[in-house]
Amino acid sequence: MEDLHGLDDLKRLVLERGLCASCGACVEHCPYLTSFRGRTVVLDSCAVEHGRCFTYCPMTFFDTDEASRSLFGKSYDADSGLGHVRDVVATRAGDESTAAMGQGGGTVTALMALAMERGLIDAAVLTGRGQSDPFPRGVVATTVPEIRLCSGSRYVGAHGLAALRDALDRGYQRIGVVGVPCQIRSLRKMALYDLKHEGLKERITLAMGLFCNWAFSSKDFATFLAARFGLEEIRRYHIPPPPANVLEVETSQGLTGVPLEELRPMIQAACGVCPDMTSEFADLSVGMYEGREGWNTAIVRTDAGRALFEMALDARALEVEPFPEANLSHLRQASRNKRTRASGA
C-alpha cells in the first residue's frame, strides 16, 4: 500500500488537475469537501495527514494485485481483458415491467430488488434524482419500490457514494451498492484500508458494477438538456447499445436523437485515464448487450455474486441465455482498448 495522504495531496493530484470522477466517496459528512452542482468543492483546509478523502479516492492509487488477492484469492490477471470471470451470460429481468423500466434488460433492478426481498441487504446505495433537482445524486433505498424508482442510467458523475456514508451512519449492516468502475474501486479501497475501523469489508456485502466507458459532467449535461429541451419537458433519456451512437431524448413532443459526437466535449476528464470498463472488482458486473436491445450482459465474479445470481434464476427473477463467443471476444477487446487508452493518456 502506498503512503497515505490528506486533502492537500488530493487537491494537487486530482482536483486541480481536473481528474475528479465525481464518485462521491469523499464528500458526505466531511466539513472540508462537498458536492455542488455536480462538482467536488473544497470548503476549507484540512490538517488530517492520513485522510479518507485521499485513501478512498479511485483516482489516487489502486493496487490491482492487493485488491484481487483480497477479493478473488489470487493476483490480478491483466491479460484476461475482463478481470476475474466465473461466467458471462445474456440476461433480462423476468418481470416485464422491471425489464421495461430498467436500462437494457432491467437486470440490475431485478437483482437488487431480490437481494432486498431475501434479506441479503438491508440498504441499497443507488443513483437517483429528486423531482426538482436536475443533478442526479446518491440515494439510500430500503424498500423494493425505492429501488425501482432508481431504475435506468444517469450517464453522469453523480457523487453516488455520498449516500454510502449516510447508510453507514444510519447503522445499516448489509449494504448493497450499484456503481460504475471508479466507484467499485473506491469500495474495494474502503474495505482494504478502513481508516476509521467501521467494519466496511463486512458491511458492504454486495457490489454491483456497471459497464462504463465514460460519464458526462453532471453540470454540463444538465445545462445541455435544459437549453435544448427544457428539463421539465424530458420524460426519459437513453443511450441504446452500439452501433446506435446517439442519445435518445423523449419529451412531450416525441423522440429526438442527439449524436454522441456532439456530446463528447462534456465527458469527464477522469474517464480518459480510467482503465476499467467492466467494473472488474465487483461481485457482479452488468452492461448493455451490444446489438441487442432489451437485454444485458452479466459477468459473475465472486461467491456473493454467484449466490445472488443463482437465487435470481431459482426465483425466475431473470431470464438467461448463453452469451455468444463472438460478443465475448469483442467485449474483451473493447475492455483492453480502454485500458490501452488510459495508459497512454
Short mmCIF file of C-alpha atoms in Angstrom, two decimals:
data_model
loop_
_atom_site.label_atom_id
_atom_site.label_comp_id
_atom_site.label_asym_id
_atom_site.label_seq_id
_atom_site.Cartn_x
_atom_site.Cartn_y
_atom_site.Cartn_z
CA MET A 1 0.00 0.00 0.00
CA GLU A 2 1.26 3.47 -0.85
CA ASP A 3 1.83 6.10 1.80
CA LEU A 4 -1.47 7.67 2.75
CA HIS A 5 -2.01 11.38 2.37
CA GLY A 6 -4.62 14.03 3.02
CA LEU A 7 -6.68 16.74 1.37
CA ASP A 8 -3.74 18.83 0.18
CA ASP A 9 -2.46 15.93 -1.90
CA LEU A 10 -5.95 15.16 -3.17
CA LYS A 11 -6.22 18.75 -4.37
CA ARG A 12 -2.81 18.68 -6.02
CA LEU A 13 -3.04 15.26 -7.69
CA VAL A 14 -6.73 15.04 -8.53
CA LEU A 15 -8.91 18.11 -8.09
CA GLU A 16 -6.59 20.76 -9.52
CA ARG A 17 -5.78 18.52 -12.48
CA GLY A 18 -9.46 18.12 -13.32
CA LEU A 19 -9.35 14.37 -12.68
CA CYS A 20 -12.15 14.04 -10.13
CA ALA A 21 -14.51 11.23 -11.18
CA SER A 22 -17.36 12.61 -9.03
CA CYS A 23 -17.67 9.21 -7.34
CA GLY A 24 -18.84 10.77 -4.05
CA ALA A 25 -16.55 8.83 -1.70
CA CYS A 26 -15.11 11.97 -0.11
CA VAL A 27 -17.93 14.46 0.21
CA GLU A 28 -20.57 13.31 2.70
CA HIS A 29 -20.24 14.38 6.35
CA CYS A 30 -16.83 15.96 5.69
CA PRO A 31 -16.54 19.59 6.84
CA TYR A 32 -13.95 20.35 4.16
CA LEU A 33 -15.45 18.85 0.99
CA THR A 34 -18.90 18.98 -0.56
CA SER A 35 -20.63 18.40 -3.88
CA PHE A 36 -22.22 21.37 -5.61
CA ARG A 37 -23.96 21.29 -9.00
CA GLY A 38 -22.17 18.09 -9.94
CA ARG A 39 -18.70 19.21 -8.82
CA THR A 40 -16.49 18.35 -5.83
CA VAL A 41 -15.73 21.58 -3.97
CA VAL A 42 -13.13 22.25 -1.27
CA LEU A 43 -14.59 24.41 1.50
CA ASP A 44 -11.57 24.76 3.78
CA SER A 45 -8.12 23.39 4.50
CA CYS A 46 -7.72 20.16 6.49
CA ALA A 47 -4.89 19.17 8.82
CA VAL A 48 -5.60 15.41 8.78
CA GLU A 49 -2.47 13.75 7.44
CA HIS A 50 -3.99 10.39 6.53
CA GLY A 51 -7.40 11.26 5.17
CA ARG A 52 -10.19 9.06 3.93
CA CYS A 53 -10.63 11.51 1.05
CA PHE A 54 -7.23 10.65 -0.45
CA THR A 55 -7.19 6.99 0.58
CA TYR A 56 -10.62 6.06 -0.77
CA CYS A 57 -10.38 8.15 -3.96
CA PRO A 58 -10.22 5.87 -7.02
CA MET A 59 -8.03 8.38 -8.84
CA THR A 60 -5.13 8.43 -6.37
CA PHE A 61 -3.73 4.88 -6.25
CA PHE A 62 -5.14 1.41 -6.73
CA ASP A 63 -3.17 -1.79 -6.18
CA THR A 64 -4.84 -4.28 -8.53
CA ASP A 65 -2.91 -7.23 -7.08
CA GLU A 66 -3.80 -6.39 -3.48
CA ALA A 67 -7.45 -5.86 -4.36
CA SER A 68 -7.57 -9.04 -6.45
CA ARG A 69 -6.00 -11.20 -3.75
CA SER A 70 -8.40 -9.83 -1.15
CA LEU A 71 -11.47 -10.35 -3.35
CA PHE A 72 -10.66 -13.33 -5.56
CA GLY A 73 -7.82 -15.03 -3.68
CA LYS A 74 -5.28 -14.58 -6.48
CA SER A 75 -3.21 -11.92 -8.23
CA TYR A 76 -4.71 -9.71 -10.90
CA ASP A 77 -4.74 -11.18 -14.42
CA ALA A 78 -4.06 -8.26 -16.74
CA ASP A 79 -4.23 -10.49 -19.83
CA SER A 80 -7.82 -11.66 -19.41
CA GLY A 81 -9.30 -8.39 -20.67
CA LEU A 82 -12.23 -8.62 -18.25
CA GLY A 83 -10.62 -9.32 -14.89
CA HIS A 84 -11.67 -12.35 -12.86
CA VAL A 85 -14.62 -14.08 -14.54
CA ARG A 86 -16.67 -17.07 -13.41
CA ASP A 87 -19.41 -16.81 -16.00
CA VAL A 88 -20.73 -14.45 -18.68
CA VAL A 89 -24.36 -14.63 -19.79
CA ALA A 90 -27.07 -12.62 -21.52
CA THR A 91 -29.82 -11.58 -19.11
CA ARG A 92 -33.01 -9.61 -18.73
CA ALA A 93 -35.49 -9.17 -15.90
CA GLY A 94 -38.10 -11.92 -15.73
CA ASP A 95 -40.78 -9.36 -14.92
CA GLU A 96 -41.76 -7.34 -18.00
CA SER A 97 -42.41 -4.12 -16.10
CA THR A 98 -38.95 -4.27 -14.50
CA ALA A 99 -37.33 -5.00 -17.86
CA ALA A 100 -39.12 -2.03 -19.42
CA MET A 101 -38.18 0.50 -16.74
CA GLY A 102 -34.53 -0.52 -16.44
CA GLN A 103 -31.51 0.12 -18.61
CA GLY A 104 -31.19 -2.57 -21.26
CA GLY A 105 -33.00 -5.52 -19.72
CA GLY A 106 -33.51 -4.28 -16.16
CA THR A 107 -31.09 -6.87 -14.75
CA VAL A 108 -29.64 -4.60 -12.06
CA THR A 109 -33.05 -3.55 -10.76
CA ALA A 110 -34.23 -7.18 -10.67
CA LEU A 111 -31.14 -8.35 -8.77
CA MET A 112 -31.11 -5.52 -6.24
CA ALA A 113 -34.84 -5.88 -5.60
CA LEU A 114 -34.40 -9.62 -5.00
CA ALA A 115 -31.44 -9.00 -2.68
CA MET A 116 -33.64 -6.67 -0.63
CA GLU A 117 -36.60 -9.07 -0.62
CA ARG A 118 -34.48 -12.01 0.55
CA GLY A 119 -32.64 -10.05 3.24
CA LEU A 120 -29.22 -10.20 1.61
CA ILE A 121 -29.06 -6.44 2.01
CA ASP A 122 -30.83 -4.06 4.36
CA ALA A 123 -29.99 -0.93 2.34
CA ALA A 124 -29.12 -0.24 -1.30
CA VAL A 125 -26.92 2.69 -2.34
CA LEU A 126 -28.12 3.75 -5.78
CA THR A 127 -28.16 6.81 -8.01
CA GLY A 128 -31.43 8.70 -8.35
CA ARG A 129 -32.71 12.22 -8.79
CA GLY A 130 -35.11 14.46 -6.95
CA GLN A 131 -38.13 15.75 -8.84
CA SER A 132 -36.97 19.38 -8.71
CA ASP A 133 -33.22 18.71 -8.88
CA PRO A 134 -31.61 18.30 -12.33
CA PHE A 135 -28.48 16.77 -10.82
CA PRO A 136 -28.54 13.01 -10.10
CA ARG A 137 -27.38 12.07 -6.61
CA GLY A 138 -26.82 9.12 -4.31
CA VAL A 139 -29.89 7.54 -2.72
CA VAL A 140 -30.27 5.10 0.18
CA ALA A 141 -33.11 2.75 -0.73
CA THR A 142 -34.53 0.44 1.94
CA THR A 143 -37.58 -0.95 0.12
CA VAL A 144 -38.18 -2.58 -3.25
CA PRO A 145 -40.34 0.34 -4.52
CA GLU A 146 -37.49 2.73 -3.67
CA ILE A 147 -35.07 0.54 -5.63
CA ARG A 148 -37.39 0.52 -8.62
CA LEU A 149 -37.61 4.33 -8.56
CA CYS A 150 -33.87 4.45 -9.26
CA SER A 151 -34.07 2.28 -12.38
CA GLY A 152 -32.27 3.42 -15.50
CA SER A 153 -28.91 5.01 -16.23
CA ARG A 154 -27.91 8.61 -15.49
CA TYR A 155 -24.77 8.80 -17.68
CA VAL A 156 -23.10 11.37 -15.40
CA GLY A 157 -20.72 11.54 -12.49
CA ALA A 158 -23.27 11.84 -9.70
CA HIS A 159 -21.40 11.59 -6.37
CA GLY A 160 -23.43 8.45 -5.69
CA LEU A 161 -21.14 7.14 -2.93
CA ALA A 162 -22.07 10.11 -0.75
CA ALA A 163 -25.15 8.04 0.09
CA LEU A 164 -22.94 5.21 1.34
CA ARG A 165 -21.71 7.48 4.11
CA ASP A 166 -25.34 8.14 5.00
CA ALA A 167 -26.16 4.41 5.04
CA LEU A 168 -23.17 3.65 7.27
CA ASP A 169 -24.01 6.43 9.71
CA ARG A 170 -27.61 5.21 9.92
CA GLY A 171 -26.29 1.85 11.08
CA TYR A 172 -27.10 -0.46 8.19
CA GLN A 173 -25.06 -3.66 8.35
CA ARG A 174 -25.72 -5.31 4.97
CA ILE A 175 -25.32 -2.66 2.30
CA GLY A 176 -25.53 -3.26 -1.45
CA VAL A 177 -24.03 -0.69 -3.79
CA VAL A 178 -24.56 -0.16 -7.52
CA GLY A 179 -21.78 1.83 -9.12
CA VAL A 180 -19.58 2.44 -12.14
CA PRO A 181 -15.98 1.14 -12.18
CA CYS A 182 -14.41 4.08 -10.32
CA GLN A 183 -16.98 3.72 -7.54
CA ILE A 184 -16.41 -0.03 -7.27
CA ARG A 185 -12.66 0.59 -6.95
CA SER A 186 -13.37 3.09 -4.19
CA LEU A 187 -15.46 0.46 -2.36
CA ARG A 188 -12.59 -2.02 -2.51
CA LYS A 189 -10.17 0.57 -1.15
CA MET A 190 -12.57 1.23 1.72
CA ALA A 191 -12.67 -2.48 2.52
CA LEU A 192 -8.88 -2.81 2.35
CA TYR A 193 -7.89 0.21 4.41
CA ASP A 194 -10.95 1.12 6.55
CA LEU A 195 -9.22 4.04 8.26
CA LYS A 196 -11.95 4.56 10.87
CA HIS A 197 -12.38 0.83 11.64
CA GLU A 198 -16.04 0.83 10.61
CA GLY A 199 -16.21 -2.82 9.51
CA LEU A 200 -16.53 -1.77 5.88
CA LYS A 201 -15.50 -5.11 4.41
CA GLU A 202 -18.26 -6.87 6.33
CA ARG A 203 -20.92 -4.18 5.99
CA ILE A 204 -20.60 -3.65 2.22
CA THR A 205 -21.97 -7.06 1.32
CA LEU A 206 -22.77 -6.61 -2.36
CA ALA A 207 -21.04 -4.53 -5.05
CA MET A 208 -22.94 -4.44 -8.33
CA GLY A 209 -20.75 -2.92 -11.03
CA LEU A 210 -21.89 -1.26 -14.25
CA PHE A 211 -20.05 -1.25 -17.55
CA CYS A 212 -18.79 2.25 -18.29
CA ASN A 213 -16.59 3.79 -20.96
CA TRP A 214 -17.21 7.36 -19.84
CA ALA A 215 -19.63 9.64 -17.99
CA PHE A 216 -20.70 13.19 -18.68
CA SER A 217 -20.02 16.11 -16.39
CA SER A 218 -23.26 16.43 -14.44
CA LYS A 219 -23.29 20.23 -14.72
CA ASP A 220 -22.53 20.30 -18.45
CA PHE A 221 -25.08 17.60 -19.25
CA ALA A 222 -27.84 19.26 -17.21
CA THR A 223 -27.09 22.60 -18.87
CA PHE A 224 -27.28 20.99 -22.32
CA LEU A 225 -30.58 19.22 -21.61
CA ALA A 226 -32.11 22.40 -20.17
CA ALA A 227 -31.08 24.51 -23.13
CA ARG A 228 -32.00 22.02 -25.85
CA PHE A 229 -35.20 20.50 -24.45
CA GLY A 230 -36.18 22.11 -21.15
CA LEU A 231 -35.74 19.86 -18.12
CA GLU A 232 -39.43 19.87 -17.30
CA GLU A 233 -40.22 18.53 -20.78
CA ILE A 234 -37.97 15.46 -20.58
CA ARG A 235 -39.68 12.17 -19.81
CA ARG A 236 -36.72 9.87 -20.38
CA TYR A 237 -33.30 9.78 -21.99
CA HIS A 238 -31.45 6.70 -23.11
CA ILE A 239 -28.31 5.63 -24.98
CA PRO A 240 -29.08 2.44 -26.95
CA PRO A 241 -26.37 -0.20 -27.35
CA PRO A 242 -23.90 0.16 -30.24
CA PRO A 243 -23.99 0.71 -33.14
CA ALA A 244 -26.70 3.35 -32.45
CA ASN A 245 -24.21 6.05 -31.26
CA VAL A 246 -26.93 8.50 -30.19
CA LEU A 247 -28.59 9.86 -27.06
CA GLU A 248 -32.34 9.41 -27.38
CA VAL A 249 -34.38 12.04 -25.52
CA GLU A 250 -38.11 11.54 -25.11
CA THR A 251 -40.25 14.63 -24.49
CA SER A 252 -43.92 15.51 -24.88
CA GLN A 253 -43.06 16.37 -28.48
CA GLY A 254 -41.69 12.93 -29.28
CA LEU A 255 -38.28 11.26 -29.56
CA THR A 256 -35.12 13.13 -30.59
CA GLY A 257 -31.73 11.58 -31.31
CA VAL A 258 -28.59 13.55 -30.46
CA PRO A 259 -25.32 12.23 -31.96
CA LEU A 260 -22.89 11.25 -29.21
CA GLU A 261 -20.09 13.09 -31.03
CA GLU A 262 -21.90 16.32 -30.22
CA LEU A 263 -21.81 15.42 -26.52
CA ARG A 264 -18.23 14.14 -26.20
CA PRO A 265 -16.82 17.51 -25.01
CA MET A 266 -18.95 17.02 -21.87
CA ILE A 267 -17.19 13.77 -20.85
CA GLN A 268 -15.30 13.95 -17.55
CA ALA A 269 -11.51 14.12 -17.95
CA ALA A 270 -11.17 11.37 -15.32
CA CYS A 271 -12.77 8.90 -17.71
CA GLY A 272 -9.83 9.25 -20.08
CA VAL A 273 -7.41 7.84 -17.51
CA CYS A 274 -9.69 5.13 -16.08
CA PRO A 275 -8.52 1.66 -17.23
CA ASP A 276 -11.62 -0.30 -16.17
CA MET A 277 -14.62 -0.69 -18.49
CA THR A 278 -16.49 -3.61 -16.89
CA SER A 279 -16.16 -2.96 -13.13
CA GLU A 280 -13.60 -5.73 -12.74
CA PHE A 281 -13.69 -5.67 -8.92
CA ALA A 282 -17.45 -6.02 -8.50
CA ASP A 283 -19.29 -9.12 -7.31
CA LEU A 284 -21.44 -8.93 -10.43
CA SER A 285 -20.94 -6.66 -13.43
CA VAL A 286 -23.79 -5.68 -15.76
CA GLY A 287 -23.79 -3.76 -19.02
CA MET A 288 -25.53 -3.41 -22.34
CA TYR A 289 -25.72 -6.28 -24.79
CA GLU A 290 -24.24 -4.78 -27.92
CA GLY A 291 -26.56 -5.09 -30.90
CA ARG A 292 -29.49 -6.48 -28.88
CA GLU A 293 -31.94 -4.00 -27.42
CA GLY A 294 -33.71 -5.05 -24.23
CA TRP A 295 -31.00 -7.38 -22.92
CA ASN A 296 -27.96 -7.05 -20.68
CA THR A 297 -24.56 -8.68 -20.44
CA ALA A 298 -23.82 -10.03 -16.94
CA ILE A 299 -20.45 -11.13 -15.55
CA VAL A 300 -20.42 -13.22 -12.37
CA ARG A 301 -17.15 -12.71 -10.44
CA THR A 302 -17.40 -13.74 -6.75
CA ASP A 303 -19.16 -16.18 -4.42
CA ALA A 304 -21.54 -13.40 -3.37
CA GLY A 305 -22.31 -12.62 -7.00
CA ARG A 306 -22.89 -16.26 -7.87
CA ALA A 307 -25.18 -16.80 -4.86
CA LEU A 308 -27.40 -13.86 -5.81
CA PHE A 309 -27.45 -14.85 -9.47
CA GLU A 310 -28.48 -18.44 -8.72
CA MET A 311 -31.14 -17.16 -6.32
CA ALA A 312 -32.49 -14.97 -9.14
CA LEU A 313 -32.65 -17.93 -11.51
CA ASP A 314 -34.49 -20.06 -8.94
CA ALA A 315 -36.96 -17.23 -8.32
CA ARG A 316 -37.36 -16.62 -12.07
CA ALA A 317 -36.38 -13.02 -11.45
CA LEU A 318 -34.09 -13.26 -14.51
CA GLU A 319 -34.20 -14.74 -17.97
CA VAL A 320 -30.81 -16.04 -19.08
CA GLU A 321 -29.33 -17.09 -22.41
CA PRO A 322 -25.80 -18.10 -23.42
CA PHE A 323 -23.58 -15.18 -24.39
CA PRO A 324 -22.20 -15.64 -27.91
CA GLU A 325 -18.45 -16.20 -28.15
CA ALA A 326 -18.12 -13.52 -30.83
CA ASN A 327 -19.71 -10.95 -28.49
CA LEU A 328 -17.48 -12.06 -25.63
CA SER A 329 -14.38 -11.67 -27.76
CA HIS A 330 -15.50 -8.19 -28.78
CA LEU A 331 -16.19 -7.27 -25.16
CA ARG A 332 -12.71 -8.40 -24.10
CA GLN A 333 -11.14 -6.34 -26.86
CA ALA A 334 -13.18 -3.25 -26.01
CA SER A 335 -12.07 -3.58 -22.39
CA ARG A 336 -8.43 -3.94 -23.44
CA ASN A 337 -8.78 -0.88 -25.68
CA LYS A 338 -9.99 1.24 -22.76
CA ARG A 339 -7.02 0.10 -20.67
CA THR A 340 -4.65 0.97 -23.51
CA ARG A 341 -6.19 4.43 -23.95
CA ALA A 342 -5.92 5.08 -20.23
CA SER A 343 -2.26 4.09 -20.10
CA GLY A 344 -1.44 6.48 -22.93
CA ALA A 345 -3.44 9.42 -21.61
#
